[in-house]
PDB file of C-alpha atoms and ligand atoms in Angstrom:
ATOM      1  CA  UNK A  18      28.276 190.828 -35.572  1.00 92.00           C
ATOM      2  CA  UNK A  19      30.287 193.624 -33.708  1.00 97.00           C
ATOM      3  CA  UNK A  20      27.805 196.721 -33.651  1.00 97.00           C
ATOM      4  CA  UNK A  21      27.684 200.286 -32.485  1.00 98.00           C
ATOM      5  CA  UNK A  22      24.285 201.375 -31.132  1.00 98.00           C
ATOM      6  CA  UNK A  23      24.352 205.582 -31.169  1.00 98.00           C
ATOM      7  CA  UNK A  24      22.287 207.613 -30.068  1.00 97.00           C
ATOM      8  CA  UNK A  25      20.998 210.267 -27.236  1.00 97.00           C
ATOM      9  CA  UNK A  26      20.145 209.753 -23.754  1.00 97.00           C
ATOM     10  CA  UNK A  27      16.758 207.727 -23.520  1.00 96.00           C
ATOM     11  CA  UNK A  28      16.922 206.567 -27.191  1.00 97.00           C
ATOM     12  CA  UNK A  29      16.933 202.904 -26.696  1.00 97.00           C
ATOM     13  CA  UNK A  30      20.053 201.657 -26.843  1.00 98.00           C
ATOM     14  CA  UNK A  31      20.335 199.824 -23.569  1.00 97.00           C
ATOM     15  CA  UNK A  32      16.843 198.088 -24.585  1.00 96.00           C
ATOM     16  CA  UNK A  33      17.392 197.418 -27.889  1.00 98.00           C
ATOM     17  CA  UNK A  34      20.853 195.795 -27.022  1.00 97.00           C
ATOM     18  CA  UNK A  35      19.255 193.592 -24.354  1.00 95.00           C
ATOM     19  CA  UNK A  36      17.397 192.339 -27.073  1.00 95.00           C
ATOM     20  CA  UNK A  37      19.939 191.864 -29.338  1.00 95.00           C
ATOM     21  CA  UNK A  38      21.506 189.863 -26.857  1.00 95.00           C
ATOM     22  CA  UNK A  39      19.366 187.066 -26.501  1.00 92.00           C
ATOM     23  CA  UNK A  40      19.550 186.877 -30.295  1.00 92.00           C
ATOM     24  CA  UNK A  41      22.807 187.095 -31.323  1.00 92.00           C
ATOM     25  CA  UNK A  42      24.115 185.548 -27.752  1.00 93.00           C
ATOM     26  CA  UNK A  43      27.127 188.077 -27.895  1.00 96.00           C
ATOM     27  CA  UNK A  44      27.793 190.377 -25.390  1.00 98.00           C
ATOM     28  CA  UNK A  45      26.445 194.405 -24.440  1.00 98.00           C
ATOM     29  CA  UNK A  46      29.971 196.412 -23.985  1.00 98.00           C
ATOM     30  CA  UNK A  47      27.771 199.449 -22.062  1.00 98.00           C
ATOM     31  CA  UNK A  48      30.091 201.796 -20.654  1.00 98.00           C
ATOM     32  CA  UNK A  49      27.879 203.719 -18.928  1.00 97.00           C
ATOM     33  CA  UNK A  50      26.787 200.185 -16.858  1.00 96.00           C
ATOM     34  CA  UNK A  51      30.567 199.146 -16.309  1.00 96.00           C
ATOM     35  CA  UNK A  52      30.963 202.824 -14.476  1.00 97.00           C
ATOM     36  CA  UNK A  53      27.949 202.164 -12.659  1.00 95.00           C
ATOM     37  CA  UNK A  54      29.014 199.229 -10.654  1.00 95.00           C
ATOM     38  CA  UNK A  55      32.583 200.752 -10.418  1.00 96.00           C
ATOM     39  CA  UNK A  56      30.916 203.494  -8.621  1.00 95.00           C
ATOM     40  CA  UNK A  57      28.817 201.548  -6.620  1.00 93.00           C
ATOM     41  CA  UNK A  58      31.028 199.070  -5.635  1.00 96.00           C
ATOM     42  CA  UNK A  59      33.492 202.458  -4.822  1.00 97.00           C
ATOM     43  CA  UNK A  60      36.786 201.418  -6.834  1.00 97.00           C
ATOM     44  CA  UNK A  61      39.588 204.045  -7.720  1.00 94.00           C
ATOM     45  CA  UNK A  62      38.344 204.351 -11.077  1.00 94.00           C
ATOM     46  CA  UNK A  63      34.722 204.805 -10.099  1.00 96.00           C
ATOM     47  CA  UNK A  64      35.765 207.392  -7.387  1.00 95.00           C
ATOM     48  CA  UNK A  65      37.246 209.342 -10.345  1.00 93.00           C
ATOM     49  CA  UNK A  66      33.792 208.669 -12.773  1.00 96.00           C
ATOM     50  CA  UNK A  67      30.907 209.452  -9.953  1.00 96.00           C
ATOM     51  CA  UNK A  68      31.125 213.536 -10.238  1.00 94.00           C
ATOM     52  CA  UNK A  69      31.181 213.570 -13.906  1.00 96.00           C
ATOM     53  CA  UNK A  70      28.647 211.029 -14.482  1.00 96.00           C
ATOM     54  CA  UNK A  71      26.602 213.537 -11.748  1.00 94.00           C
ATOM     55  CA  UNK A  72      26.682 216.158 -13.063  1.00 93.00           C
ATOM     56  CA  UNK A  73      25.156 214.468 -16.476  1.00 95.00           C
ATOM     57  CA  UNK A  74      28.977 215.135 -18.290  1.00 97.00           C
ATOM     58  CA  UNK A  75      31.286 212.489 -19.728  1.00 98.00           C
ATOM     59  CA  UNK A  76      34.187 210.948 -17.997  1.00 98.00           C
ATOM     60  CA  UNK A  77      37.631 211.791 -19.238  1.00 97.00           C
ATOM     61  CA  UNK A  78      38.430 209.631 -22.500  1.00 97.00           C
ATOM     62  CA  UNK A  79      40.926 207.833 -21.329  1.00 96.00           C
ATOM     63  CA  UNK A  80      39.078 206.295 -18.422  1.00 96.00           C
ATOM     64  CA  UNK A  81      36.469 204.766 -20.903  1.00 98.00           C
ATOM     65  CA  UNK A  82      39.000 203.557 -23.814  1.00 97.00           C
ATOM     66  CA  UNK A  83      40.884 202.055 -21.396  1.00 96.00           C
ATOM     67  CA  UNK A  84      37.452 199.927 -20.365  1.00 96.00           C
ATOM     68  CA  UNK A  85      36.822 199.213 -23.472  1.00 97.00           C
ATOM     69  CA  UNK A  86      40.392 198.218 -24.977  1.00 97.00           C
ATOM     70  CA  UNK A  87      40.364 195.835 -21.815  1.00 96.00           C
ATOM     71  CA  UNK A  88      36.630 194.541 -22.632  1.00 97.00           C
ATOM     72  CA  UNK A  89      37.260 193.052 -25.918  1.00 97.00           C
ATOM     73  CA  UNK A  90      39.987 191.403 -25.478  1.00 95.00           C
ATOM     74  CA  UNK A  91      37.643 189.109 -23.347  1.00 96.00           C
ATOM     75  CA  UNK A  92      36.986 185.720 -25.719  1.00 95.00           C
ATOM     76  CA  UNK A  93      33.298 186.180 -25.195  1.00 96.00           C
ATOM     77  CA  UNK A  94      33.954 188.982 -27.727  1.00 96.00           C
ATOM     78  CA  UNK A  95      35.467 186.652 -30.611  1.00 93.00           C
ATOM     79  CA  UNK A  96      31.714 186.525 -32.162  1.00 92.00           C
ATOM     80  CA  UNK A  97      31.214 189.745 -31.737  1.00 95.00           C
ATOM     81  CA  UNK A  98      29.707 192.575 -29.305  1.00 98.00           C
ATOM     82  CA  UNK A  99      27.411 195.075 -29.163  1.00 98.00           C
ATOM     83  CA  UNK A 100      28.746 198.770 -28.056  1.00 98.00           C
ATOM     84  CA  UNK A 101      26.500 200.399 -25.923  1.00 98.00           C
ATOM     85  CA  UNK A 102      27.108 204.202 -24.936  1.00 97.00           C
ATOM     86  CA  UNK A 103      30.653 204.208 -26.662  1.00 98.00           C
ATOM     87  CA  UNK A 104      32.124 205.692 -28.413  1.00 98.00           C
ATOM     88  CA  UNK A 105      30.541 209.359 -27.636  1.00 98.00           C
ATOM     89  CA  UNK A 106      33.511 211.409 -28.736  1.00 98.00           C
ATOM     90  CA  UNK A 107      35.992 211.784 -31.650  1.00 98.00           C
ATOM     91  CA  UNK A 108      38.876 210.685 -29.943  1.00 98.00           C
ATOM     92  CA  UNK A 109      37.208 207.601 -28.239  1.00 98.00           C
ATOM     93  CA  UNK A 110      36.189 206.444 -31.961  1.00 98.00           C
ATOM     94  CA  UNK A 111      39.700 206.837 -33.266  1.00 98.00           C
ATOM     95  CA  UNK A 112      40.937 205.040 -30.200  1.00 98.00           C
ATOM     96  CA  UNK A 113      38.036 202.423 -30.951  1.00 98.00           C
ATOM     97  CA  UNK A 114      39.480 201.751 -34.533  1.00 97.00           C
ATOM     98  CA  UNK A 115      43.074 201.830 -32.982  1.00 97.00           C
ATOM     99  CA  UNK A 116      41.585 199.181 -30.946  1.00 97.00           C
ATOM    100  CA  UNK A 117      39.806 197.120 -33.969  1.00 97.00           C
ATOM    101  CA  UNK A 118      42.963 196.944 -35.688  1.00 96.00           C
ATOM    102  CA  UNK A 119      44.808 195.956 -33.323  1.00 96.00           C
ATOM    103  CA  UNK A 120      42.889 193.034 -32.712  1.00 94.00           C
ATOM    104  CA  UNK A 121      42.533 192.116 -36.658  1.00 94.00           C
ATOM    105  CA  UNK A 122      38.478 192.999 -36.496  1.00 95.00           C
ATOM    106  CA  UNK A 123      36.138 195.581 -38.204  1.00 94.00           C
ATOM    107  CA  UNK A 124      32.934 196.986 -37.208  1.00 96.00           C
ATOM    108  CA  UNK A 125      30.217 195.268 -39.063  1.00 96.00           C
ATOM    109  CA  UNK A 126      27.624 198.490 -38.471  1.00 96.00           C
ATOM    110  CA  UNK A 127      26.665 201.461 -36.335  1.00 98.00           C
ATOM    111  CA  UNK A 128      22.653 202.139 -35.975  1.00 98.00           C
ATOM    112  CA  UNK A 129      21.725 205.484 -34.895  1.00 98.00           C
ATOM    113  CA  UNK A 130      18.903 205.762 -32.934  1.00 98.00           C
ATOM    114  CA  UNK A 131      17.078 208.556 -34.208  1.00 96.00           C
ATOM    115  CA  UNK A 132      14.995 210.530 -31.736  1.00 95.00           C
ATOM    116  CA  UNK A 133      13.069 213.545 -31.032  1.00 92.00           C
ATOM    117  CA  UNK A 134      14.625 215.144 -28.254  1.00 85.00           C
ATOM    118  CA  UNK A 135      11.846 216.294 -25.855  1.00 82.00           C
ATOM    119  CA  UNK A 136      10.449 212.747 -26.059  1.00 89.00           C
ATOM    120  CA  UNK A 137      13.690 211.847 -24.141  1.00 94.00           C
ATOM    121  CA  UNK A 138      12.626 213.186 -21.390  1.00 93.00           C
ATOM    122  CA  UNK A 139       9.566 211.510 -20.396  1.00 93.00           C
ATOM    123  CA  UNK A 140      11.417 208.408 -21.381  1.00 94.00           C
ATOM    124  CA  UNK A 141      14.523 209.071 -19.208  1.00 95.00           C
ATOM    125  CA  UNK A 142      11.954 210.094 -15.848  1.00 94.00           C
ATOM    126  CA  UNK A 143       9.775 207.067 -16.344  1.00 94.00           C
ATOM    127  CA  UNK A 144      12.804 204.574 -16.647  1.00 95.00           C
ATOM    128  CA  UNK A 145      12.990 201.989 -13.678  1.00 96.00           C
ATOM    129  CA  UNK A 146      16.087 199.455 -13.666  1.00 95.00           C
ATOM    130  CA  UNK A 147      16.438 196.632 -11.743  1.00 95.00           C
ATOM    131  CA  UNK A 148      19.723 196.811  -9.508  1.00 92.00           C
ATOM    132  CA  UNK A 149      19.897 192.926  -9.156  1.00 93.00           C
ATOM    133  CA  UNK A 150      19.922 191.720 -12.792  1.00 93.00           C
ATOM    134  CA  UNK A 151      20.116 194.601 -14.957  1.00 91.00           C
ATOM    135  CA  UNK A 152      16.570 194.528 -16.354  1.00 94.00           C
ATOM    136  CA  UNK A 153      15.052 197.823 -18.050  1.00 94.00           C
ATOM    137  CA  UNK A 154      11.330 198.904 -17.329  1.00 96.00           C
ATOM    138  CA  UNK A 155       9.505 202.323 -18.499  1.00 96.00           C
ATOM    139  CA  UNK A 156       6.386 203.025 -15.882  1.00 96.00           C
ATOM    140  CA  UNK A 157       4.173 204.023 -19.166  1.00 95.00           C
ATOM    141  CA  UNK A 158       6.099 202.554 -22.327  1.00 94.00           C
ATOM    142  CA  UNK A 159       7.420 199.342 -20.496  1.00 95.00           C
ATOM    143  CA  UNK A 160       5.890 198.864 -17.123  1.00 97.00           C
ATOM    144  CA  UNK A 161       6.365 195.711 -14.794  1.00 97.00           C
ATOM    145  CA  UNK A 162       3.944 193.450 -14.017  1.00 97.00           C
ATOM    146  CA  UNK A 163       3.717 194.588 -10.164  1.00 97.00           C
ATOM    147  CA  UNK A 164       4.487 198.537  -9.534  1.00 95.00           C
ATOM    148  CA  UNK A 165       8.314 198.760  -8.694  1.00 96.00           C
ATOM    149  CA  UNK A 166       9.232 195.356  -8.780  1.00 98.00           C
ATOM    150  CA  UNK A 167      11.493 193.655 -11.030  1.00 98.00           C
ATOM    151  CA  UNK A 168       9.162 191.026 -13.566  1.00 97.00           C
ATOM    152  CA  UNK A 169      12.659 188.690 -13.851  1.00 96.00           C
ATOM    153  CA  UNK A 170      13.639 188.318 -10.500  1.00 97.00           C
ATOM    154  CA  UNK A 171      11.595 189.972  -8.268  1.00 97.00           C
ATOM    155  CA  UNK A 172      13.530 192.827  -6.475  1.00 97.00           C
ATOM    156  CA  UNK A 173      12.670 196.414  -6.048  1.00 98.00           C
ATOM    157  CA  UNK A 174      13.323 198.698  -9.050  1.00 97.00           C
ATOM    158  CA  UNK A 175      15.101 201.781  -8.811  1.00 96.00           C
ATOM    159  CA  UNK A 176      15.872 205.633 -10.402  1.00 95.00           C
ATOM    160  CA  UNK A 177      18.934 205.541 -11.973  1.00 93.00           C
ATOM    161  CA  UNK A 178      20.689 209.184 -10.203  1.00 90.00           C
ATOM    162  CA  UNK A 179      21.269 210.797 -13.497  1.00 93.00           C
ATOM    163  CA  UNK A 180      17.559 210.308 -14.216  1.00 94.00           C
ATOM    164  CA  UNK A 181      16.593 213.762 -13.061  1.00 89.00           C
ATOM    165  CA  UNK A 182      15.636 216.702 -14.857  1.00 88.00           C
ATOM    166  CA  UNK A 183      18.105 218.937 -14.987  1.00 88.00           C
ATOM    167  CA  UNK A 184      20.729 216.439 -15.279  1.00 93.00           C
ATOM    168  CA  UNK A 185      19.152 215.156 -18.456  1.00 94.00           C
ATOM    169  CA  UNK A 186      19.389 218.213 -19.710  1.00 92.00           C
ATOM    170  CA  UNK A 187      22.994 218.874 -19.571  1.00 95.00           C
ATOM    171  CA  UNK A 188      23.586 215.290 -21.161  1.00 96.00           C
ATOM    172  CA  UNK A 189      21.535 216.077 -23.536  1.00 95.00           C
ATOM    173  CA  UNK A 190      23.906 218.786 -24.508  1.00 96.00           C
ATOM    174  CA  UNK A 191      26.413 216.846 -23.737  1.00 97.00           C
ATOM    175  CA  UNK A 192      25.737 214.772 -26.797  1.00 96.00           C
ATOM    176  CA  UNK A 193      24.372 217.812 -29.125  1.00 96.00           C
ATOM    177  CA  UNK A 194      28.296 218.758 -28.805  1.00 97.00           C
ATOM    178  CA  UNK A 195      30.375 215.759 -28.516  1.00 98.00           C
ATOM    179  CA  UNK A 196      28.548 212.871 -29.558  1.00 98.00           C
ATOM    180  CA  UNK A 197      26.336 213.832 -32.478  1.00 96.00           C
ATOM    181  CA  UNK A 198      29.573 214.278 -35.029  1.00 98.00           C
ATOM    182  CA  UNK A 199      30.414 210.773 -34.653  1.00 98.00           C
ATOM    183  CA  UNK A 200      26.987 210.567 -36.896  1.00 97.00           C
ATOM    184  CA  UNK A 201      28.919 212.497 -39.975  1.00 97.00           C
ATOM    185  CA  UNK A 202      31.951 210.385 -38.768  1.00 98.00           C
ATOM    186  CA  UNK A 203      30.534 206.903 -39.815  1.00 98.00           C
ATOM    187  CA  UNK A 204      28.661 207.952 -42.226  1.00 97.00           C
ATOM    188  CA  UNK A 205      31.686 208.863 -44.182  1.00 97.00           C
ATOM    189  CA  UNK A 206      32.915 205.777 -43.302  1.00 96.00           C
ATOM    190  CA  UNK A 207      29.879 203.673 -44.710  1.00 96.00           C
ATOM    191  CA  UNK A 208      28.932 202.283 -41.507  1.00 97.00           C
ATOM    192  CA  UNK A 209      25.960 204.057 -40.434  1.00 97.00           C
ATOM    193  CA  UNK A 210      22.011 203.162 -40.899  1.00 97.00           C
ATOM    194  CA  UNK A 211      19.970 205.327 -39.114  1.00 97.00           C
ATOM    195  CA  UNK A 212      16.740 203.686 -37.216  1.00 98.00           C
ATOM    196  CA  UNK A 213      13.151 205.367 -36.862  1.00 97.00           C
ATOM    197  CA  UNK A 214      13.974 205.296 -32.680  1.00 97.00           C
ATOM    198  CA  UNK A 215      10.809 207.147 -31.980  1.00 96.00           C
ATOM    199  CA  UNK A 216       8.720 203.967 -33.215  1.00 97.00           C
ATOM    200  CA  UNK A 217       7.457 201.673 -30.189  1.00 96.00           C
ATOM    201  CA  UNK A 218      10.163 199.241 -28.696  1.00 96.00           C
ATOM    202  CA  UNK A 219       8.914 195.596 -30.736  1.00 96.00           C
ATOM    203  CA  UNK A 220       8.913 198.468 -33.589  1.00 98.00           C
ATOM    204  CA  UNK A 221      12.290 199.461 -33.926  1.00 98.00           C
ATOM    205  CA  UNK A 222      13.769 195.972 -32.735  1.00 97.00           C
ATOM    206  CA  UNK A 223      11.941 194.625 -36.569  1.00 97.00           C
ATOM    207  CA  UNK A 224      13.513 197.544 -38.280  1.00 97.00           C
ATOM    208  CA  UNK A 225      16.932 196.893 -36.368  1.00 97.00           C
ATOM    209  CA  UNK A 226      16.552 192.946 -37.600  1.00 95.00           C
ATOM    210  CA  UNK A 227      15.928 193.565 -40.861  1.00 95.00           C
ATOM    211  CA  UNK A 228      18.728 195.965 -41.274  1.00 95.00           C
ATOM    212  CA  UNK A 229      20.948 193.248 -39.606  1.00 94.00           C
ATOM    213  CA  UNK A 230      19.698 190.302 -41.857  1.00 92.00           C
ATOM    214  CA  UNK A 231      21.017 192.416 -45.095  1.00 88.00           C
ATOM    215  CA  UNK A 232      24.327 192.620 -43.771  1.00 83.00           C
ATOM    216  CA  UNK A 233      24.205 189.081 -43.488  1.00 73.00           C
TER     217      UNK A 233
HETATM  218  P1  AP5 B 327      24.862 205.738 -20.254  1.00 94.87           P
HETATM  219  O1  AP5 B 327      24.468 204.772 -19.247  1.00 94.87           O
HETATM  220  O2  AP5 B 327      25.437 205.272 -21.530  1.00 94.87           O
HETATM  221  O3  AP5 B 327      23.617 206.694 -20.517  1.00 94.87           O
HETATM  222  P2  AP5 B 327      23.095 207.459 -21.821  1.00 94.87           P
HETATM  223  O4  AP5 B 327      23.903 207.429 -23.045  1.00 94.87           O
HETATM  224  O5  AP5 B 327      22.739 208.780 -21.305  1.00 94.87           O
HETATM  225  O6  AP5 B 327      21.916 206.588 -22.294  1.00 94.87           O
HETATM  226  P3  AP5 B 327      20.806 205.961 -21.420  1.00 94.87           P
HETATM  227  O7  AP5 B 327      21.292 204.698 -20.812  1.00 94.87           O
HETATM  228  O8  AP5 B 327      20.214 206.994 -20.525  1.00 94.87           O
HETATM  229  O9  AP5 B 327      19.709 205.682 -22.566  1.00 94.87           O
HETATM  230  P4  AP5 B 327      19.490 204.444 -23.506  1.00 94.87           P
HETATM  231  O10 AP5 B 327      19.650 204.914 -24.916  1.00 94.87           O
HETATM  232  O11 AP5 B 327      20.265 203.250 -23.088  1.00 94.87           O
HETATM  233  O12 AP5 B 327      17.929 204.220 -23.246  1.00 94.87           O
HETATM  234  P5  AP5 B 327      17.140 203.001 -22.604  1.00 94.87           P
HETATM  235  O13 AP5 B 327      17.184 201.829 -23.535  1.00 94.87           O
HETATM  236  O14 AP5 B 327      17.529 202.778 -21.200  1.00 94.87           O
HETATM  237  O15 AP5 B 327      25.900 206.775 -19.618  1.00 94.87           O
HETATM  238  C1  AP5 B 327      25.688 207.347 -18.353  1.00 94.87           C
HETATM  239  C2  AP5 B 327      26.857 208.254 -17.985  1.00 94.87           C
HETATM  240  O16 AP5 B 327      28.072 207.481 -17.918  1.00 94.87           O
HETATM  241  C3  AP5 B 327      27.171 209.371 -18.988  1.00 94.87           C
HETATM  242  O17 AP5 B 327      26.372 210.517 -18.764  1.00 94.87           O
HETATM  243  C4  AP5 B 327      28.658 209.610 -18.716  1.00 94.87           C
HETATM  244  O18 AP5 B 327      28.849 210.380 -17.552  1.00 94.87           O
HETATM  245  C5  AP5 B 327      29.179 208.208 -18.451  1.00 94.87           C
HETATM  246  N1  AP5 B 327      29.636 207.539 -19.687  1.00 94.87           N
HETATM  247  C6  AP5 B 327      29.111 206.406 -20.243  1.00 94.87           C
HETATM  248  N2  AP5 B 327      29.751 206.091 -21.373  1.00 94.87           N
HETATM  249  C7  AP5 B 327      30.706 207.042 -21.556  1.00 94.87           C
HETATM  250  C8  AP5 B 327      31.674 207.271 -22.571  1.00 94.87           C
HETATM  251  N3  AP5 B 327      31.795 206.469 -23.638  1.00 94.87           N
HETATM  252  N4  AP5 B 327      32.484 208.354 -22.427  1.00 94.87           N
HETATM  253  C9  AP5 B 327      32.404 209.173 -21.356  1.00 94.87           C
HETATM  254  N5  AP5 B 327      31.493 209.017 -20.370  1.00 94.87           N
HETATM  255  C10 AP5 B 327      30.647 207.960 -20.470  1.00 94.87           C
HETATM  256  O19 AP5 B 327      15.644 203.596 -22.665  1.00 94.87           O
HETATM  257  C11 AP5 B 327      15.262 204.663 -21.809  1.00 94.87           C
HETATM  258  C12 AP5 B 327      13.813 204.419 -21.309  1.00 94.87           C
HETATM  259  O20 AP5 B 327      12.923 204.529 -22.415  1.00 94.87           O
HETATM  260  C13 AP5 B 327      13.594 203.034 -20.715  1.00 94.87           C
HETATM  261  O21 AP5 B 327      12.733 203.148 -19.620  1.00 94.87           O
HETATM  262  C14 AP5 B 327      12.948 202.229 -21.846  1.00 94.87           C
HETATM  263  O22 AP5 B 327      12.048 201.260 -21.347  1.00 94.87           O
HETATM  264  C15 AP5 B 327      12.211 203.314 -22.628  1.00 94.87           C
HETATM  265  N6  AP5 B 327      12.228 203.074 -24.080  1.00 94.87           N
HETATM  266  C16 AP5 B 327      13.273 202.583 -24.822  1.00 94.87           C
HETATM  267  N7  AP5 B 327      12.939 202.529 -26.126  1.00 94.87           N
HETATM  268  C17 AP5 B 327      11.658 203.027 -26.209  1.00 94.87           C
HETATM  269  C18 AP5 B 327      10.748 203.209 -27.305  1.00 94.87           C
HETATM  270  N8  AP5 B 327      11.106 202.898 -28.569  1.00 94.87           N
HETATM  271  N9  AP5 B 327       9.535 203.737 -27.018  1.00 94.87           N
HETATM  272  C19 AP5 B 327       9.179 204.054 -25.732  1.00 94.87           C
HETATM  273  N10 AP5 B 327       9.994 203.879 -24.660  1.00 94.87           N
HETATM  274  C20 AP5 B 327      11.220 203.373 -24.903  1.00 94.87           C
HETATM  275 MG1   MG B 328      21.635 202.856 -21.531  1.00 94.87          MG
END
């Protein structure tokens, strides 16, 4: 099973690829989380991601191929993976295929997300992760058992930084411009089904199965 989830900012793909997960026990590739303990654990290359990733924008391409390329090489990969957050560009899909090839493997299927827009917003202001073991939480769609505390191992949830208004806004354009062709991309080359995102979570992780089982 070696997936790409696509999609906007706030359109599920970090939950639904938890999910997925437990399922398929293969691994999320999320680039967005791999930058996010480089820059809190303050390596070089997180150093270099923390401004971009700031100001809502996308780090340089060859920063996040290189992640990647390096990621599935990994034998927990051999089964297959899950691609969370990557590629967003043109370039960072060709280098993905590049990638694929060289290591004798094709994607199986990308699922686009599809969302309304100004939804994302409430979603993306009411998301709570837990720094400790990477669980998600929505304070209306998804909410913990106790206010602010994580329901799988009990420390305090947190904002993720990019989580603020204005922010979300310029990722949002962010994708509008450089992620939303990779839709026409893999469409063209067969490998796209696109997934009512705007459904309820349980919702679009039935819709996601079934769409898995007939590949199978
Ligand atoms: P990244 O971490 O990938 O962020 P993103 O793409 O902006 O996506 P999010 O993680 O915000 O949303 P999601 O779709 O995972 O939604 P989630 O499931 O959490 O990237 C962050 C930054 O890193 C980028 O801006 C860039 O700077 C950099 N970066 C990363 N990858 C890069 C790349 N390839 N190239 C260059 N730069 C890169 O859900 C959101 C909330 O909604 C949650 O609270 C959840 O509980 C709730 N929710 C989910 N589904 C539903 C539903 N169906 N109904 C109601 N609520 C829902
Ligand atoms: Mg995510």
């Amino acid at each position: 099973m070696k997936l790409i989830l696509l999609g906007p900012p706030g359109a599920g793909k970090g939950t639904q690829a938890k999910l997925l997960v437990q399922k398929f026990a293969i691994p999320q590739i999320s680039t967005g989380d791999i930058l996010r303990a480089a820059v809190k654990d303050g390596t070089p290359m997180g150093v270099k991601a923390k401004s971009f990733m700031d100001a809502g924008g996308l780090v340089p391409d060859e920063v996040v191929v290189g992640i990647v390329k390096e990621r599935l090489q990994k034998d927990d990969c051999s089964n297959g993976f899950i691609l969370d957050g990557f590629p967003r560009t043109l370039p960072q899909a060709d280098a993905l295929q590049d990638t694929l090839k060289s290591l004798d493997k094709n994607l199986d299927a990308v699922i686009s997300l599809e969302v309304d827009i100004e939804a994302l917003v409430e979603r993306l202001t009411g998301r709570r992760s837990c720094p400790a073991c990477g669980a998600g939480f929505h304070v209306k769609y998804e909410p913990p058992k106790q206010d602010g505390i994580c329901d799988k191992c009990g420390a305090a949830l947190i904002q993720r930084d990019d989580d603020r208004e204005e922010t979300i806004r310029n990722r949002m354009q962010v994708y509008q411009d450089q992620t939303l062709p990779l839709v026409t991309y893999y469409q063209q080359a067969g490998l796209l089904s696109k997934v009512d995102g705007m459904l309820p979570i349980g919702e679009v992780t039935v819709l996601i199965d079934a769409l898995l089982k007939g590949l199978r």
